[in-house]
Amino acid sequence: MEILFALVVVVTVAFAFVNGFHDAGVTVGNAVVSRALTPRIAMTLAAVFNFVGALLGLGIAVTVAENIIEFPHQPGDLLSILLAGMAAATLWGIVTYVVAIPVSSTYSLVGGVLGSGLAYGAHADLASLMLRLVVPLLTVPIIVMGISALCTAVLSRLAAGSAPKPLFRRSRAAGAVFTGLLSLGHGIQDAQKSCAILMLAIVAYQGARFTDGDPFEVTWEVRILVATALAVGTLVSGWRVARTVSRRIALLDPFKSAIADGVSSVALLVSALTVSVPVSLVYTVVGSNLGTQFAGRPGVIRGRFLTPVLAIWVLGIPAPAVLGALFAGGLMLLGV
């Protein structure tokens, strides 16, 4: 049990690190491409606000813990499910980063744990899973795209008489602020998911039972551990995924970049702090960026870069679920 618990902690912390590493470029990509921030300042800003955001809020942790599967009461089985699921989610995050395709860490976590849980015979409440996790993850980017298009249309009309240079200067200033808010929202959203897994592991290791509806508190030690892993991953992040999201899929000037980041940051913060619904940073930003292309000055969407992103979006939960089931099968063969 001690070794199994330690492995779950290591893999979950690794997942939080990969999460920050994978998503940081997406968080600051618009600001860097529009020259609102330099890469070094942008990454430092993102790391700080990710750390702060990771210490805030608990609602999403509860949502994640209660709606993926009905976790078994056997501590060993629960730890094995978490180990296989988080290993699958971490591997999927690494693979998609290498091929420079953005993927939701939430999709990865839900898929990985769902696949490993089903392999161990756990029951999944599909209605609850779809309502509380899958539907918001799929619909929010589409909703955000519409809001982004509307905001672009309205603000473009209001700024129609402005000269490009002062307009872009003000837009870069706003973009820098929105980057901080976006990083804060990312920290609140994504850290809670890793915190939920660690708390489930602690409950299992202590021999207690987790039942939906039970009081669910995340200790400060867990929050700080996850916040640190997320922030360090952010600080050392690369730019492969950022180039895809902020440069290749759509062309963004500073004005549209600021609008997209503003809409994305509001969506993340509202969903986390008011309705406790998990939202994907990556697909929210993609949706916002695309939305700006349908209004205002003529936009450009490059289908050859967007198509693989949409394909991975569809596979975002099934692919890590298959990996989770395979890892679970390996653990069963080893008698774990």
mmCIF file of C-alpha atoms in Angstrom, residues 69-308:
data_model
loop_
_atom_site.group_PDB
_atom_site.id
_atom_site.type_symbol
_atom_site.label_atom_id
_atom_site.label_comp_id
_atom_site.label_asym_id
_atom_site.label_seq_id
_atom_site.Cartn_x
_atom_site.Cartn_y
_atom_site.Cartn_z
ATOM 1 C CA ILE A 69 -16.875 6.820 -11.676
ATOM 2 C CA GLU A 70 -18.224 5.317 -8.469
ATOM 3 C CA PHE A 71 -14.908 4.559 -6.835
ATOM 4 C CA PRO A 72 -14.516 1.157 -5.144
ATOM 5 C CA HIS A 73 -14.288 0.941 -1.360
ATOM 6 C CA GLN A 74 -11.254 -1.362 -1.501
ATOM 7 C CA PRO A 75 -8.258 0.958 -0.916
ATOM 8 C CA GLY A 76 -5.925 -1.125 -3.095
ATOM 9 C CA ASP A 77 -8.293 -1.089 -6.052
ATOM 10 C CA LEU A 78 -8.884 2.652 -5.727
ATOM 11 C CA LEU A 79 -5.155 3.389 -5.656
ATOM 12 C CA SER A 80 -4.577 1.124 -8.668
ATOM 13 C CA ILE A 81 -7.320 2.907 -10.616
ATOM 14 C CA LEU A 82 -5.821 6.296 -9.803
ATOM 15 C CA LEU A 83 -2.298 5.158 -10.680
ATOM 16 C CA ALA A 84 -3.270 3.715 -14.075
ATOM 17 C CA GLY A 85 -5.593 6.612 -14.908
ATOM 18 C CA MET A 86 -3.128 9.359 -14.050
ATOM 19 C CA ALA A 87 -0.281 7.564 -15.844
ATOM 20 C CA ALA A 88 -2.470 7.444 -18.960
ATOM 21 C CA ALA A 89 -3.409 11.127 -18.633
ATOM 22 C CA THR A 90 0.235 12.153 -18.181
ATOM 23 C CA LEU A 91 1.398 10.114 -21.177
ATOM 24 C CA TRP A 92 -1.361 11.563 -23.380
ATOM 25 C CA GLY A 93 -0.314 15.081 -22.378
ATOM 26 C CA ILE A 94 3.313 14.376 -23.301
ATOM 27 C CA VAL A 95 2.458 12.777 -26.656
ATOM 28 C CA THR A 96 0.169 15.620 -27.731
ATOM 29 C CA TYR A 97 2.764 18.205 -26.732
ATOM 30 C CA VAL A 98 5.431 16.479 -28.822
ATOM 31 C CA VAL A 99 3.194 16.612 -31.908
ATOM 32 C CA ALA A 100 2.281 20.261 -31.100
ATOM 33 C CA ILE A 101 -1.472 19.653 -30.829
ATOM 34 C CA PRO A 102 -3.372 21.239 -27.933
ATOM 35 C CA VAL A 103 -5.326 18.870 -25.727
ATOM 36 C CA SER A 104 -7.377 19.378 -22.598
ATOM 37 C CA SER A 105 -5.787 18.104 -19.401
ATOM 38 C CA THR A 106 -9.306 17.678 -18.027
ATOM 39 C CA TYR A 107 -10.249 15.415 -20.929
ATOM 40 C CA SER A 108 -7.057 13.442 -20.275
ATOM 41 C CA LEU A 109 -7.740 13.044 -16.555
ATOM 42 C CA VAL A 110 -11.395 12.099 -16.976
ATOM 43 C CA GLY A 111 -10.615 9.662 -19.790
ATOM 44 C CA GLY A 112 -7.684 8.034 -18.033
ATOM 45 C CA VAL A 113 -9.492 7.455 -14.744
ATOM 46 C CA LEU A 114 -12.679 6.377 -16.523
ATOM 47 C CA GLY A 115 -10.809 3.770 -18.571
ATOM 48 C CA SER A 116 -8.830 2.380 -15.644
ATOM 49 C CA GLY A 117 -11.919 2.357 -13.424
ATOM 50 C CA LEU A 118 -14.010 0.431 -15.919
ATOM 51 C CA ALA A 119 -11.159 -2.056 -16.351
ATOM 52 C CA TYR A 120 -11.281 -2.703 -12.605
ATOM 53 C CA GLY A 121 -15.046 -3.188 -12.742
ATOM 54 C CA ALA A 122 -16.051 0.178 -11.285
ATOM 55 C CA HIS A 123 -19.480 1.525 -12.172
ATOM 56 C CA ALA A 124 -19.829 4.760 -14.126
ATOM 57 C CA ASP A 125 -22.948 6.884 -13.816
ATOM 58 C CA LEU A 126 -23.006 7.936 -17.458
ATOM 59 C CA ALA A 127 -25.830 10.437 -16.984
ATOM 60 C CA SER A 128 -23.951 12.262 -14.232
ATOM 61 C CA LEU A 129 -20.655 12.008 -16.123
ATOM 62 C CA MET A 130 -22.179 13.536 -19.240
ATOM 63 C CA LEU A 131 -24.111 16.276 -17.422
ATOM 64 C CA ARG A 132 -21.435 17.468 -15.001
ATOM 65 C CA LEU A 133 -18.239 16.833 -16.945
ATOM 66 C CA VAL A 134 -18.518 15.923 -20.624
ATOM 67 C CA VAL A 135 -21.259 18.322 -21.765
ATOM 68 C CA PRO A 136 -19.614 21.429 -20.247
ATOM 69 C CA LEU A 137 -16.248 20.416 -21.672
ATOM 70 C CA LEU A 138 -17.728 20.047 -25.165
ATOM 71 C CA THR A 139 -20.138 22.978 -25.211
ATOM 72 C CA VAL A 140 -18.241 25.767 -23.461
ATOM 73 C CA PRO A 141 -15.693 26.258 -26.304
ATOM 74 C CA ILE A 142 -18.570 26.599 -28.787
ATOM 75 C CA ILE A 143 -20.397 29.070 -26.543
ATOM 76 C CA VAL A 144 -17.180 31.014 -25.986
ATOM 77 C CA MET A 145 -16.585 31.176 -29.741
ATOM 78 C CA GLY A 146 -20.005 32.818 -30.197
ATOM 79 C CA ILE A 147 -19.397 35.292 -27.371
ATOM 80 C CA SER A 148 -15.972 36.119 -28.777
ATOM 81 C CA ALA A 149 -17.459 36.797 -32.219
ATOM 82 C CA LEU A 150 -20.138 39.038 -30.681
ATOM 83 C CA CYS A 151 -17.627 40.986 -28.586
ATOM 84 C CA THR A 152 -15.371 41.423 -31.613
ATOM 85 C CA ALA A 153 -18.264 42.752 -33.695
ATOM 86 C CA VAL A 154 -19.370 45.233 -31.030
ATOM 87 C CA LEU A 155 -15.891 46.455 -30.085
ATOM 88 C CA SER A 156 -14.816 46.706 -33.731
ATOM 89 C CA ARG A 157 -17.792 48.976 -34.375
ATOM 90 C CA LEU A 158 -16.915 51.133 -31.351
ATOM 91 C CA ALA A 159 -13.253 51.343 -32.382
ATOM 92 C CA ALA A 160 -13.963 51.952 -36.072
ATOM 93 C CA GLY A 161 -12.691 55.537 -35.942
ATOM 94 C CA SER A 162 -9.504 54.771 -34.023
ATOM 95 C CA ALA A 163 -6.099 54.823 -35.683
ATOM 96 C CA PRO A 164 -4.415 51.388 -35.676
ATOM 97 C CA LYS A 165 -1.302 52.377 -33.713
ATOM 98 C CA PRO A 166 -2.981 53.792 -30.559
ATOM 99 C CA LEU A 167 -5.677 51.101 -30.750
ATOM 100 C CA PHE A 168 -3.062 48.350 -30.801
ATOM 101 C CA ARG A 169 -1.113 50.024 -27.988
ATOM 102 C CA ARG A 170 -4.176 50.043 -25.741
ATOM 103 C CA SER A 171 -5.007 46.494 -26.815
ATOM 104 C CA ARG A 172 -1.547 45.260 -25.793
ATOM 105 C CA ALA A 173 -1.963 46.837 -22.347
ATOM 106 C CA ALA A 174 -5.340 45.121 -21.953
ATOM 107 C CA GLY A 175 -3.863 41.859 -23.266
ATOM 108 C CA ALA A 176 -1.191 41.894 -20.555
ATOM 109 C CA VAL A 177 -3.877 42.229 -17.862
ATOM 110 C CA PHE A 178 -6.031 39.504 -19.393
ATOM 111 C CA THR A 179 -3.029 37.168 -19.524
ATOM 112 C CA GLY A 180 -2.724 37.421 -15.749
ATOM 113 C CA LEU A 181 -6.438 36.738 -15.317
ATOM 114 C CA LEU A 182 -6.260 33.824 -17.764
ATOM 115 C CA SER A 183 -3.362 32.324 -15.811
ATOM 116 C CA LEU A 184 -5.308 32.778 -12.584
ATOM 117 C CA GLY A 185 -8.309 31.008 -14.097
ATOM 118 C CA HIS A 186 -6.090 28.208 -15.372
ATOM 119 C CA GLY A 187 -4.615 27.709 -11.904
ATOM 120 C CA ILE A 188 -8.060 27.592 -10.287
ATOM 121 C CA GLN A 189 -9.428 25.210 -12.899
ATOM 122 C CA ASP A 190 -6.617 22.737 -13.439
ATOM 123 C CA ALA A 191 -5.027 22.499 -10.009
ATOM 124 C CA GLN A 192 -8.288 21.402 -8.401
ATOM 125 C CA LYS A 193 -8.445 18.336 -10.636
ATOM 126 C CA SER A 194 -5.042 17.103 -9.509
ATOM 127 C CA CYS A 195 -5.933 17.985 -5.909
ATOM 128 C CA ALA A 196 -9.057 15.823 -6.165
ATOM 129 C CA ILE A 197 -6.994 12.799 -7.247
ATOM 130 C CA LEU A 198 -4.458 13.276 -4.452
ATOM 131 C CA MET A 199 -7.179 13.592 -1.819
ATOM 132 C CA LEU A 200 -8.844 10.406 -3.076
ATOM 133 C CA ALA A 201 -5.468 8.667 -2.794
ATOM 134 C CA ILE A 202 -5.006 9.935 0.760
ATOM 135 C CA VAL A 203 -8.501 8.767 1.710
ATOM 136 C CA ALA A 204 -7.726 5.312 0.295
ATOM 137 C CA TYR A 205 -4.323 5.128 1.996
ATOM 138 C CA GLN A 206 -5.885 6.004 5.339
ATOM 139 C CA GLY A 207 -8.344 3.151 4.888
ATOM 140 C CA ALA A 208 -11.402 5.407 4.814
ATOM 141 C CA ARG A 209 -14.241 5.181 2.289
ATOM 142 C CA PHE A 210 -15.112 7.897 -0.163
ATOM 143 C CA THR A 211 -18.808 8.184 -0.979
ATOM 144 C CA ASP A 212 -20.448 10.799 -3.188
ATOM 145 C CA GLY A 213 -21.847 13.574 -1.055
ATOM 146 C CA ASP A 214 -19.362 13.093 1.785
ATOM 147 C CA PRO A 215 -17.545 16.217 3.003
ATOM 148 C CA PHE A 216 -14.548 16.725 0.724
ATOM 149 C CA GLU A 217 -11.737 19.005 1.851
ATOM 150 C CA VAL A 218 -8.391 19.540 0.186
ATOM 151 C CA THR A 219 -5.567 20.057 2.682
ATOM 152 C CA TRP A 220 -3.183 22.962 2.299
ATOM 153 C CA GLU A 221 -0.267 20.566 1.915
ATOM 154 C CA VAL A 222 -1.919 19.077 -1.172
ATOM 155 C CA ARG A 223 -2.805 22.494 -2.578
ATOM 156 C CA ILE A 224 0.759 23.782 -2.208
ATOM 157 C CA LEU A 225 2.267 20.605 -3.698
ATOM 158 C CA VAL A 226 0.035 20.780 -6.783
ATOM 159 C CA ALA A 227 0.417 24.556 -7.090
ATOM 160 C CA THR A 228 4.197 24.220 -7.058
ATOM 161 C CA ALA A 229 4.217 21.463 -9.694
ATOM 162 C CA LEU A 230 1.851 23.462 -11.923
ATOM 163 C CA ALA A 231 3.869 26.668 -11.548
ATOM 164 C CA VAL A 232 7.237 24.994 -12.208
ATOM 165 C CA GLY A 233 5.828 23.281 -15.296
ATOM 166 C CA THR A 234 4.552 26.658 -16.465
ATOM 167 C CA LEU A 235 7.878 28.396 -15.848
ATOM 168 C CA VAL A 236 9.900 25.933 -17.967
ATOM 169 C CA SER A 237 7.277 25.477 -20.671
ATOM 170 C CA GLY A 238 8.011 25.495 -24.393
ATOM 171 C CA TRP A 239 6.158 27.020 -27.330
ATOM 172 C CA ARG A 240 5.162 24.091 -29.563
ATOM 173 C CA VAL A 241 1.465 24.120 -28.671
ATOM 174 C CA ALA A 242 1.366 27.922 -28.395
ATOM 175 C CA ARG A 243 2.451 28.316 -32.007
ATOM 176 C CA THR A 244 -0.391 26.069 -33.110
ATOM 177 C CA VAL A 245 -3.045 27.926 -31.107
ATOM 178 C CA SER A 246 -1.922 31.548 -31.411
ATOM 179 C CA ARG A 247 -0.192 31.670 -34.781
ATOM 180 C CA ARG A 248 -1.019 28.776 -37.099
ATOM 181 C CA ILE A 249 -4.773 28.256 -36.640
ATOM 182 C CA ALA A 250 -5.791 31.915 -36.911
ATOM 183 C CA LEU A 251 -4.193 35.295 -37.545
ATOM 184 C CA LEU A 252 -4.574 37.605 -34.547
ATOM 185 C CA ASP A 253 -3.765 41.289 -34.383
ATOM 186 C CA PRO A 254 -3.312 42.868 -30.904
ATOM 187 C CA PHE A 255 -6.955 44.019 -30.847
ATOM 188 C CA LYS A 256 -8.419 40.562 -31.513
ATOM 189 C CA SER A 257 -5.825 38.918 -29.280
ATOM 190 C CA ALA A 258 -6.922 41.028 -26.310
ATOM 191 C CA ILE A 259 -10.597 40.274 -26.967
ATOM 192 C CA ALA A 260 -9.932 36.541 -27.170
ATOM 193 C CA ASP A 261 -7.953 36.478 -23.914
ATOM 194 C CA GLY A 262 -10.568 38.613 -22.163
ATOM 195 C CA VAL A 263 -13.417 36.295 -23.136
ATOM 196 C CA SER A 264 -11.384 33.197 -22.234
ATOM 197 C CA SER A 265 -10.378 34.494 -18.804
ATOM 198 C CA VAL A 266 -13.960 35.431 -17.902
ATOM 199 C CA ALA A 267 -15.207 32.000 -19.009
ATOM 200 C CA LEU A 268 -12.637 30.172 -16.869
ATOM 201 C CA LEU A 269 -13.179 32.296 -13.773
ATOM 202 C CA VAL A 270 -16.977 32.283 -13.925
ATOM 203 C CA SER A 271 -17.174 28.521 -14.494
ATOM 204 C CA ALA A 272 -14.777 27.810 -11.623
ATOM 205 C CA LEU A 273 -15.979 30.276 -8.996
ATOM 206 C CA THR A 274 -19.732 30.369 -9.583
ATOM 207 C CA VAL A 275 -20.967 27.042 -10.968
ATOM 208 C CA SER A 276 -17.987 24.718 -10.203
ATOM 209 C CA VAL A 277 -17.915 23.346 -13.747
ATOM 210 C CA PRO A 278 -14.597 22.121 -15.185
ATOM 211 C CA VAL A 279 -13.642 23.923 -18.388
ATOM 212 C CA SER A 280 -10.716 23.302 -20.731
ATOM 213 C CA LEU A 281 -8.304 26.227 -20.979
ATOM 214 C CA VAL A 282 -6.930 24.972 -24.287
ATOM 215 C CA TYR A 283 -10.229 24.645 -26.106
ATOM 216 C CA THR A 284 -11.617 27.800 -24.526
ATOM 217 C CA VAL A 285 -8.703 29.792 -25.948
ATOM 218 C CA VAL A 286 -9.013 28.036 -29.318
ATOM 219 C CA GLY A 287 -12.732 28.852 -29.379
ATOM 220 C CA SER A 288 -12.116 32.491 -28.463
ATOM 221 C CA ASN A 289 -9.411 32.885 -31.084
ATOM 222 C CA LEU A 290 -11.645 31.408 -33.768
ATOM 223 C CA GLY A 291 -14.564 33.607 -32.706
ATOM 224 C CA THR A 292 -12.595 36.779 -33.378
ATOM 225 C CA GLN A 293 -12.157 35.726 -37.003
ATOM 226 C CA PHE A 294 -15.890 35.917 -37.753
ATOM 227 C CA ALA A 295 -16.273 39.630 -37.021
ATOM 228 C CA GLY A 296 -14.446 42.917 -37.402
ATOM 229 C CA ARG A 297 -11.538 43.052 -39.807
ATOM 230 C CA PRO A 298 -11.330 40.068 -42.183
ATOM 231 C CA GLY A 299 -9.942 37.030 -40.403
ATOM 232 C CA VAL A 300 -7.992 33.993 -41.513
ATOM 233 C CA ILE A 301 -8.587 30.417 -40.285
ATOM 234 C CA ARG A 302 -6.162 27.775 -41.557
ATOM 235 C CA GLY A 303 -8.009 24.493 -41.910
ATOM 236 C CA ARG A 304 -4.876 22.349 -42.211
ATOM 237 C CA PHE A 305 -3.908 23.290 -38.648
ATOM 238 C CA LEU A 306 -7.431 23.360 -37.227
ATOM 239 C CA THR A 307 -8.432 19.902 -38.518
ATOM 240 C CA PRO A 308 -5.999 17.865 -36.349
#
